[in-house]
Short mmCIF file of C-alpha atoms in Angstrom, two decimals:
data_model
loop_
_atom_site.label_atom_id
_atom_site.label_comp_id
_atom_site.label_asym_id
_atom_site.label_seq_id
_atom_site.Cartn_x
_atom_site.Cartn_y
_atom_site.Cartn_z
CA MET F 334 4.17 23.05 1.86
CA ASN F 335 1.04 22.38 3.73
CA THR F 336 1.40 22.39 7.37
CA SER F 337 -2.00 22.36 8.15
CA SER F 338 -2.85 20.41 11.89
CA THR F 339 -5.97 18.65 10.32
CA PRO F 340 -6.39 16.57 7.72
CA GLY F 341 -8.59 16.82 5.11
CA GLY F 342 -9.76 12.99 4.48
CA THR F 343 -9.45 9.87 4.57
CA ARG F 344 -8.04 6.21 2.96
CA GLY F 345 -10.70 3.90 2.69
CA ASN F 346 -11.86 2.05 6.23
CA ILE F 347 -8.79 3.60 8.34
CA GLY F 348 -10.01 7.21 9.66
CA ASN F 349 -7.40 9.98 9.11
CA ALA F 350 -4.49 8.04 9.88
CA ILE F 351 -3.28 7.73 6.36
CA CYS F 352 -3.72 10.75 3.51
CA PRO F 353 -6.23 12.88 2.67
CA ARG F 354 -7.59 12.02 -0.82
CA PRO F 355 -7.34 14.86 -3.57
CA CYS F 356 -10.03 17.20 -3.93
CA GLY F 357 -8.46 19.65 -6.55
CA PHE F 358 -5.04 19.07 -4.99
CA SER F 359 -5.55 22.83 -2.83
CA ARG F 360 -4.62 22.75 0.10
CA PRO F 361 -4.34 24.95 3.08
CA ASP F 362 -1.45 26.43 5.01
CA ARG F 363 0.80 23.88 6.45
CA ARG F 364 2.09 27.02 9.23
CA CYS F 365 -1.36 27.93 9.64
CA GLY F 366 -0.79 31.48 8.59
CA THR F 367 -1.76 34.14 6.83
CA LEU F 368 -0.06 35.90 3.94
CA SER F 369 1.88 39.47 5.21
CA PHE F 370 4.92 41.09 3.40
CA ALA F 371 5.95 43.14 6.05
CA ARG F 372 10.12 43.35 6.30
CA SER F 373 10.37 44.06 9.70
CA HIS F 374 8.59 41.09 11.04
CA PHE F 375 11.17 38.82 9.05
CA ARG F 376 12.74 37.13 11.32
CA ILE F 377 13.66 33.05 10.85
CA PRO F 378 16.39 31.69 12.14
CA LYS F 379 18.96 29.29 9.75
CA PRO F 380 20.10 26.27 11.19
CA SER F 381 24.04 25.57 12.41
CA GLY F 382 25.44 24.64 8.79
CA PHE F 383 23.79 26.55 6.32
CA SER F 384 25.11 29.28 4.50
CA HIS F 385 23.57 32.53 5.09
CA ILE F 386 24.20 33.60 1.76
CA PRO F 387 20.61 33.42 -0.02
CA ALA F 388 20.40 30.02 -2.36
CA PRO F 389 19.95 30.48 -6.16
CA VAL F 390 17.19 29.43 -7.67
CA ILE F 391 18.50 26.29 -9.97
CA SER F 392 16.70 27.41 -13.34
CA THR F 393 19.10 25.38 -16.27
CA THR F 394 19.53 21.30 -16.74
CA GLU F 395 23.35 21.43 -15.96
CA GLU F 396 22.96 23.54 -12.31
CA LEU F 397 20.35 20.48 -11.65
CA ARG F 398 23.31 18.12 -12.80
CA ASP F 399 25.47 19.32 -10.16
CA LEU F 400 22.54 19.41 -7.46
CA ALA F 401 21.89 16.09 -8.58
CA SER F 402 25.56 14.65 -8.11
CA ARG F 403 25.29 16.52 -4.26
CA VAL F 404 21.87 15.05 -3.67
CA ARG F 405 22.84 11.35 -4.76
CA HIS F 406 26.01 11.14 -2.59
CA ALA F 407 24.70 13.18 0.55
CA PRO F 408 23.74 11.00 4.01
CA TRP F 409 20.28 12.77 3.91
CA VAL F 410 17.84 14.68 1.69
CA ALA F 411 14.52 16.99 3.05
CA LEU F 412 12.25 18.30 0.23
CA ASP F 413 9.23 20.28 -0.13
CA THR F 414 7.08 21.78 -2.72
CA GLU F 415 5.10 24.19 -4.01
CA ALA F 416 2.22 24.73 -6.58
CA ASP F 417 -0.46 27.33 -7.81
CA SER F 418 -3.28 25.95 -7.52
CA LEU F 419 -4.97 29.13 -6.20
CA HIS F 420 -3.98 31.02 -9.38
CA ALA F 421 -4.04 28.62 -12.11
CA TYR F 422 -6.10 25.56 -13.35
CA PRO F 423 -5.04 22.91 -13.07
CA GLU F 424 -2.55 23.08 -10.80
CA LYS F 425 1.55 22.61 -11.44
CA LEU F 426 4.50 22.09 -10.05
CA CYS F 427 6.14 25.55 -9.24
CA LEU F 428 8.85 25.09 -6.85
CA ILE F 429 10.95 21.72 -5.89
CA GLN F 430 13.07 22.63 -2.26
CA LEU F 431 15.43 20.74 -1.47
CA ALA F 432 17.95 20.32 1.71
CA ILE F 433 20.95 18.08 2.17
CA PRO F 434 24.08 19.09 4.57
CA GLY F 435 25.07 22.38 4.59
CA GLU F 436 22.52 23.24 1.98
CA ALA F 437 19.26 24.16 0.79
CA ALA F 438 18.59 25.10 -2.46
CA LEU F 439 15.11 25.54 -4.73
CA VAL F 440 14.87 24.23 -8.20
CA ASP F 441 12.41 25.49 -10.96
CA PRO F 442 10.91 23.28 -13.19
CA LEU F 443 9.27 25.66 -14.88
CA ALA F 444 12.68 26.35 -16.34
CA ASP F 445 12.32 24.22 -18.90
CA LEU F 446 14.04 21.81 -17.02
CA HIS F 447 15.29 18.14 -17.61
CA LEU F 448 14.30 16.86 -13.86
CA GLU F 449 15.43 12.65 -14.56
CA SER F 450 18.35 13.60 -12.90
CA LEU F 451 17.04 14.89 -9.44
CA TRP F 452 14.34 12.05 -9.64
CA GLU F 453 17.36 9.45 -10.36
CA ALA F 454 19.56 11.07 -6.88
CA LEU F 455 16.43 10.76 -5.13
CA ASP F 456 15.55 7.00 -5.68
CA HIS F 457 15.84 4.61 -3.48
CA ARG F 458 16.32 6.42 -0.17
CA GLU F 459 14.79 8.00 1.87
CA ILE F 460 13.05 11.74 1.58
CA ILE F 461 12.47 13.81 4.61
CA PHE F 462 8.74 15.51 4.10
CA HIS F 463 6.57 17.46 7.02
CA ALA F 464 2.81 16.17 5.71
CA ALA F 465 3.61 14.54 2.29
CA ASP F 466 0.32 13.65 1.07
CA TYR F 467 0.07 16.83 -1.21
CA ASP F 468 3.67 16.66 -2.41
CA LEU F 469 3.72 12.55 -3.27
CA ARG F 470 0.50 13.23 -5.06
CA LEU F 471 2.21 16.34 -6.80
CA LEU F 472 5.16 14.33 -8.09
CA PHE F 473 3.56 11.38 -9.23
CA GLN F 474 0.64 12.39 -10.78
CA GLY F 475 2.48 15.53 -12.70
CA HIS F 476 6.19 13.71 -12.82
CA HIS F 477 5.48 9.91 -12.24
CA PHE F 478 8.02 10.39 -8.93
CA ARG F 479 7.13 7.94 -6.30
CA PRO F 480 10.23 7.68 -3.96
CA SER F 481 11.23 4.36 -2.34
CA ALA F 482 10.80 5.37 1.62
CA ILE F 483 9.53 8.55 3.52
CA PHE F 484 9.87 10.00 6.78
CA ASP F 485 7.02 12.25 7.39
CA THR F 486 7.73 14.47 10.61
CA MET F 487 4.07 15.18 10.68
CA TRP F 488 3.01 11.52 10.89
CA ALA F 489 5.85 11.21 13.33
CA ALA F 490 4.56 13.61 15.71
CA ARG F 491 1.08 12.53 15.60
CA LEU F 492 2.04 9.68 16.95
CA ILE F 493 4.23 10.38 19.56
CA GLY F 494 1.72 12.19 20.99
CA GLU F 495 1.41 15.92 19.58
CA PRO F 496 -1.62 17.28 19.89
CA LYS F 497 -0.58 20.06 17.17
CA PHE F 498 1.71 19.06 14.38
CA GLY F 499 2.22 21.87 12.01
CA LEU F 500 5.01 22.49 11.06
CA ASN F 501 5.09 25.75 13.34
CA ASP F 502 4.23 23.92 16.07
CA VAL F 503 6.59 21.44 15.92
CA LEU F 504 9.47 22.90 15.26
CA THR F 505 8.39 25.97 18.30
CA LYS F 506 8.43 22.49 20.63
CA MET F 507 10.91 20.68 19.80
CA LEU F 508 13.74 22.92 18.24
CA GLY F 509 12.53 26.45 19.82
CA VAL F 510 12.22 27.62 15.95
CA THR F 511 9.04 29.72 14.98
CA LEU F 512 8.58 30.30 10.92
CA GLU F 513 6.77 33.54 9.84
CA LYS F 514 3.54 32.68 8.99
CA GLY F 515 3.25 32.84 5.40
CA ALA F 516 3.48 32.88 2.24
CA GLN F 517 1.19 29.91 0.99
CA LYS F 518 -1.07 31.33 -0.95
CA ALA F 519 1.30 33.74 -2.84
CA ASN F 520 1.25 32.43 -6.49
CA TRP F 521 4.31 30.65 -6.95
CA GLY F 522 3.82 30.41 -10.68
CA ARG F 523 5.47 33.68 -11.06
CA ARG F 524 9.10 34.72 -12.29
CA PRO F 525 11.12 36.41 -10.28
CA LEU F 526 10.47 34.89 -7.12
CA THR F 527 10.88 38.20 -4.45
CA GLU F 528 13.17 37.30 -2.18
CA ARG F 529 11.26 37.13 0.84
CA MET F 530 9.02 33.99 -1.36
CA VAL F 531 12.59 32.46 -1.99
CA GLU F 532 13.33 32.63 2.52
CA TYR F 533 10.01 31.10 3.10
CA ALA F 534 10.65 28.23 0.65
CA LEU F 535 13.68 27.92 1.83
CA ASN F 536 12.96 27.50 5.38
CA ASP F 537 10.38 24.92 5.31
CA VAL F 538 13.60 21.99 4.21
CA ARG F 539 16.56 23.81 6.16
CA HIS F 540 15.19 22.39 10.05
CA LEU F 541 13.54 19.23 8.81
CA ASN F 542 16.32 16.76 9.32
CA GLU F 543 17.09 18.17 12.64
CA LEU F 544 13.50 17.53 13.36
CA THR F 545 13.91 14.13 12.16
CA GLU F 546 16.62 13.17 14.18
CA LYS F 547 14.90 14.20 17.50
CA LEU F 548 11.03 12.32 16.49
CA ARG F 549 12.51 9.64 14.90
CA SER F 550 14.69 8.98 18.23
CA ARG F 551 11.21 9.96 20.68
CA LEU F 552 10.07 6.99 18.78
CA GLN F 553 11.83 4.58 19.47
CA GLU F 554 11.98 5.37 22.52
CA LEU F 555 8.30 4.96 22.14
CA GLY F 556 8.68 1.83 20.22
CA ARG F 557 6.77 3.56 17.81
CA LEU F 558 9.39 3.63 14.87
CA GLU F 559 7.58 0.56 12.54
CA TRP F 560 4.29 2.53 13.12
CA HIS F 561 5.51 4.87 11.47
CA ARG F 562 7.56 2.90 8.69
CA GLN F 563 4.32 1.36 8.11
CA THR F 564 2.10 4.84 8.18
CA CYS F 565 4.84 6.08 5.44
CA ALA F 566 4.81 3.39 3.35
CA ARG F 567 1.11 3.20 3.02
CA LEU F 568 0.96 7.01 2.12
CA ILE F 569 3.58 6.40 -0.41
CA ALA F 570 1.17 3.24 -2.10
CA ASP F 571 -2.22 5.79 -1.67
CA CYS F 572 -0.10 8.64 -3.35
CA ALA F 573 0.51 6.89 -6.11
CA GLN F 574 -2.64 5.62 -6.97
CA PRO F 575 -4.54 6.94 -10.64
CA GLU F 576 -6.98 9.67 -9.28
CA GLN F 577 -10.44 8.40 -10.06
CA VAL F 578 -12.96 10.72 -11.31
CA ASP F 579 -16.80 9.77 -11.36
CA LEU F 580 -17.91 11.17 -13.96
CA ASP F 581 -21.77 11.45 -12.66
CA ALA F 582 -20.85 12.73 -9.39
CA VAL F 583 -17.95 15.01 -9.86
CA TRP F 584 -20.63 17.33 -11.08
CA ARG F 585 -22.87 16.71 -7.92
CA ILE F 586 -21.74 20.12 -5.93
CA LYS F 587 -22.49 21.42 -2.64
CA GLY F 588 -26.11 22.77 -3.11
CA HIS F 589 -27.14 19.52 -5.69
CA ASP F 590 -28.96 17.31 -2.93
CA ARG F 591 -31.62 21.02 -3.04
CA LEU F 592 -32.37 20.56 -6.67
CA ASP F 593 -34.91 19.00 -8.73
CA PRO F 594 -33.79 16.50 -12.39
CA LEU F 595 -34.22 19.86 -14.31
CA GLY F 596 -32.38 21.58 -11.78
CA LEU F 597 -29.30 18.65 -11.95
CA ALA F 598 -29.45 18.71 -15.36
CA ILE F 599 -28.97 22.43 -15.63
CA LEU F 600 -26.20 22.62 -12.49
CA ARG F 601 -24.61 19.50 -14.76
CA GLU F 602 -24.00 21.71 -18.03
CA LEU F 603 -22.80 24.72 -15.93
CA TRP F 604 -20.10 22.57 -14.19
CA HIS F 605 -18.38 21.59 -17.71
CA TRP F 606 -18.81 24.95 -18.77
CA ARG F 607 -16.94 26.15 -15.90
CA GLU F 608 -14.34 23.57 -16.21
CA LYS F 609 -13.73 24.50 -19.79
CA ASP F 610 -13.28 28.37 -19.40
CA ALA F 611 -11.22 27.45 -16.29
CA VAL F 612 -8.84 25.24 -18.00
CA ARG F 613 -9.08 27.92 -21.21
CA SER F 614 -8.87 30.96 -18.95
CA ASN F 615 -6.05 28.99 -16.74
CA LYS F 616 -7.91 30.10 -13.38
CA PRO F 617 -9.15 27.88 -10.80
CA PRO F 618 -12.72 27.16 -10.99
CA PHE F 619 -13.95 29.02 -7.82
CA PHE F 620 -12.41 32.39 -9.86
CA ILE F 621 -15.30 31.74 -12.28
CA LEU F 622 -17.79 31.10 -10.30
CA ARG F 623 -18.32 29.41 -6.44
CA HIS F 624 -20.06 26.22 -6.20
CA GLU F 625 -22.95 28.14 -4.31
CA THR F 626 -23.49 30.14 -7.24
CA LEU F 627 -24.27 27.39 -10.01
CA SER F 628 -26.57 25.75 -7.51
CA MET F 629 -28.50 29.13 -6.83
CA ILE F 630 -28.32 29.64 -10.77
CA ALA F 631 -29.63 26.14 -11.72
CA ALA F 632 -32.51 26.16 -8.93
CA ASP F 633 -33.28 29.62 -10.77
CA ALA F 634 -33.41 28.34 -14.16
CA ALA F 635 -34.95 25.21 -13.19
CA GLU F 636 -38.06 27.09 -11.24
CA ARG F 637 -38.73 29.52 -13.76
CA ARG F 638 -38.17 27.30 -17.06
CA THR F 639 -36.31 29.88 -18.67
CA ALA F 640 -32.47 31.49 -19.42
CA ARG F 641 -33.45 34.68 -19.44
CA ASN F 642 -33.04 37.54 -16.71
CA LEU F 643 -30.68 35.07 -14.75
CA ARG F 644 -29.56 36.64 -11.99
CA LEU F 645 -26.24 37.03 -12.37
CA PRO F 646 -22.50 38.30 -10.78
CA PRO F 647 -22.12 42.21 -12.11
CA TYR F 648 -18.33 41.11 -12.27
CA LEU F 649 -18.77 38.71 -15.43
CA THR F 650 -17.89 39.57 -18.82
CA PHE F 651 -20.03 39.63 -21.47
CA LYS F 652 -18.65 36.36 -22.40
CA ARG F 653 -18.86 34.85 -19.49
CA ARG F 654 -22.13 35.62 -18.68
CA GLN F 655 -23.24 34.35 -22.86
CA GLY F 656 -21.57 30.84 -21.44
CA VAL F 657 -24.05 30.77 -18.74
CA ILE F 658 -26.75 31.68 -20.39
CA ASP F 659 -25.66 28.88 -23.02
CA ALA F 660 -25.04 26.22 -20.79
CA VAL F 661 -28.66 26.92 -18.67
CA GLN F 662 -30.42 26.57 -22.28
CA ARG F 663 -28.64 23.21 -22.87
CA GLY F 664 -30.06 21.56 -19.67
CA LEU F 665 -33.01 23.30 -20.42
CA GLU F 666 -33.46 21.42 -23.18
CA VAL F 667 -32.05 18.21 -22.15
CA PRO F 668 -35.39 15.08 -22.62
CA GLU F 669 -37.08 14.46 -19.93
CA ALA F 670 -35.99 11.03 -19.87
CA ASP F 671 -32.02 11.66 -19.22
CA LEU F 672 -32.93 14.01 -17.08
CA PRO F 673 -30.15 12.66 -13.57
CA ASN F 674 -30.93 12.14 -10.28
CA HIS F 675 -29.76 11.48 -7.21
CA ILE F 676 -27.82 9.28 -6.42
CA ARG F 677 -29.30 7.08 -3.72
CA VAL F 678 -26.53 5.12 -1.00
CA ARG F 679 -27.89 2.12 -0.58
CA SER F 680 -27.13 1.58 3.31
CA ARG F 681 -29.03 -0.69 5.75
CA ARG F 682 -29.95 -0.30 9.58
CA MET F 683 -27.17 -1.77 11.68
CA LEU F 684 -28.52 -4.03 13.87
CA LYS F 685 -28.04 -4.12 17.86
CA LYS F 686 -25.70 -6.91 18.05
CA GLU F 687 -23.63 -4.69 15.28
CA LEU F 688 -23.67 -1.59 17.02
CA ASP F 689 -22.61 -3.45 20.38
CA LEU F 690 -19.80 -4.39 18.43
CA ALA F 691 -18.72 -1.10 17.39
CA GLU F 692 -19.49 0.18 20.52
CA GLU F 693 -17.07 -2.18 21.80
CA LEU F 694 -14.83 -1.24 19.93
CA ARG F 695 -14.83 2.51 20.21
CA ILE F 696 -14.33 1.46 24.23
CA ARG F 697 -11.05 -0.84 23.01
CA ARG F 698 -9.91 1.76 20.77
CA ASP F 699 -10.06 4.73 23.33
CA GLU F 700 -8.82 3.49 25.98
CA ARG F 701 -5.18 2.38 24.57
CA ALA F 702 -4.93 5.31 22.82
CA ALA F 703 -5.25 6.64 26.04
CA ASP F 704 -2.63 5.14 27.70
CA VAL F 705 0.06 5.67 24.99
CA GLY F 706 -1.16 9.17 24.55
CA ILE F 707 -2.22 9.42 20.74
CA ASP F 708 -5.12 10.57 19.07
CA PRO F 709 -7.94 7.26 18.71
CA THR F 710 -8.81 8.74 15.23
CA LEU F 711 -5.24 7.40 14.38
CA VAL F 712 -6.23 3.82 15.08
CA ALA F 713 -9.99 3.95 13.61
CA SER F 714 -12.42 6.26 12.49
CA LYS F 715 -16.40 6.22 13.38
CA SER F 716 -16.85 4.69 10.22
CA THR F 717 -14.58 2.31 10.58
CA LEU F 718 -15.55 1.20 13.79
CA TYR F 719 -19.06 0.77 12.23
CA ALA F 720 -17.23 -1.35 8.75
CA LEU F 721 -15.91 -3.65 11.22
CA ALA F 722 -18.77 -4.60 13.06
CA ARG F 723 -20.82 -4.90 10.18
CA LYS F 724 -17.89 -7.04 9.01
CA ASP F 725 -17.48 -5.12 5.47
CA PRO F 726 -14.80 -7.28 2.78
CA GLY F 727 -11.45 -5.60 3.44
CA SER F 728 -12.29 -3.49 6.11
CA TRP F 729 -10.04 -5.45 8.58
CA GLU F 730 -7.31 -5.88 6.40
CA ASP F 731 -6.93 -2.25 5.21
CA LEU F 732 -6.08 -1.37 8.76
CA LEU F 733 -2.43 -1.45 9.14
CA PRO F 734 -0.55 -3.91 11.60
CA TRP F 735 -0.05 -1.51 14.28
CA GLN F 736 -3.64 -0.72 14.32
CA ARG F 737 -4.94 -3.92 14.18
CA GLY F 738 -3.49 -4.91 17.73
CA PHE F 739 -5.66 -1.64 19.36
CA LEU F 740 -8.44 -3.22 18.53
CA GLU F 741 -7.84 -7.07 18.59
CA PRO F 742 -9.30 -8.62 21.99
#
């Protein structure tokens, strides 16, 4: 579960008000903590109404059907997920955490379960998440599940003006609950799960309904429930979009801008080799070779025009060293006419009247956001303001109705 206080990207032209685009699906720990297994520090209070008996991990289709029946009739349900993006490639859904009144449960997708009964139970109802973007993408791209409605407690916290909106921050302030910083970096694909991992996972959902009640009430008081509804609806729609991969851009990693065309050709071959090796070995690409190392190898080989005597990390196995050498050689053999060039982004200089309009929009945004006590970038980012000032096609339509209200004269 990702509870970091800073979203990792933006949607289109509306700033960081909606959901980040995926980048290998990796995500920081939304509790903003580090891995620690000291038993003496493990003190996480359970909310009233929940059993103190450790919940079993549901690993049979029959158990799942029973849980799905309880979920179907529950007045509310909270959900979170865990994946193995730091330990496997491509990543996969490793755990589903669910909470309903009086019960918190874990579902093991790695146990060859038929999950259809769970998806059916979750359909056509509101599901509570915290920072849902990653979870929604994981569920849709891996299991084609798209919820009808969600209540995202992170966005609720942001829309009432909370400057810190990680799960731990919001729980501490609104409920007086402090979660242990923790097990996000654990390998959720390993079985069996440790008792500590089970407790960590369960506590990501145990408090969400109580938190939702407080946040919903505050949104209602401030007249911002509709803002939240629009934001969550856009989040669902965005996260259900097929991931678009630009095959001519995906390999242009950090450091590519310092390479000549031959270096780019070598880098392209190295990137494709690393992707194949990562899938074959079921290890994240950074485990094989980091971006910076690939770019350094490409630059060195292009400068010396040879695949010999490459400066490779000593930890590489013989097989991987040979893979790097072969990839470099393929890059060196690319015909000059086929060498890739740098992508030139054509953009015209903004006119003075456009810059003046962008500044007018910024002042209006900042003043109105300050009046209601929210981060102005929730309304529109700097790039969005520039797009609006240039009258870029679709820039105004990309804003949510509540965001437009902050920018209209």
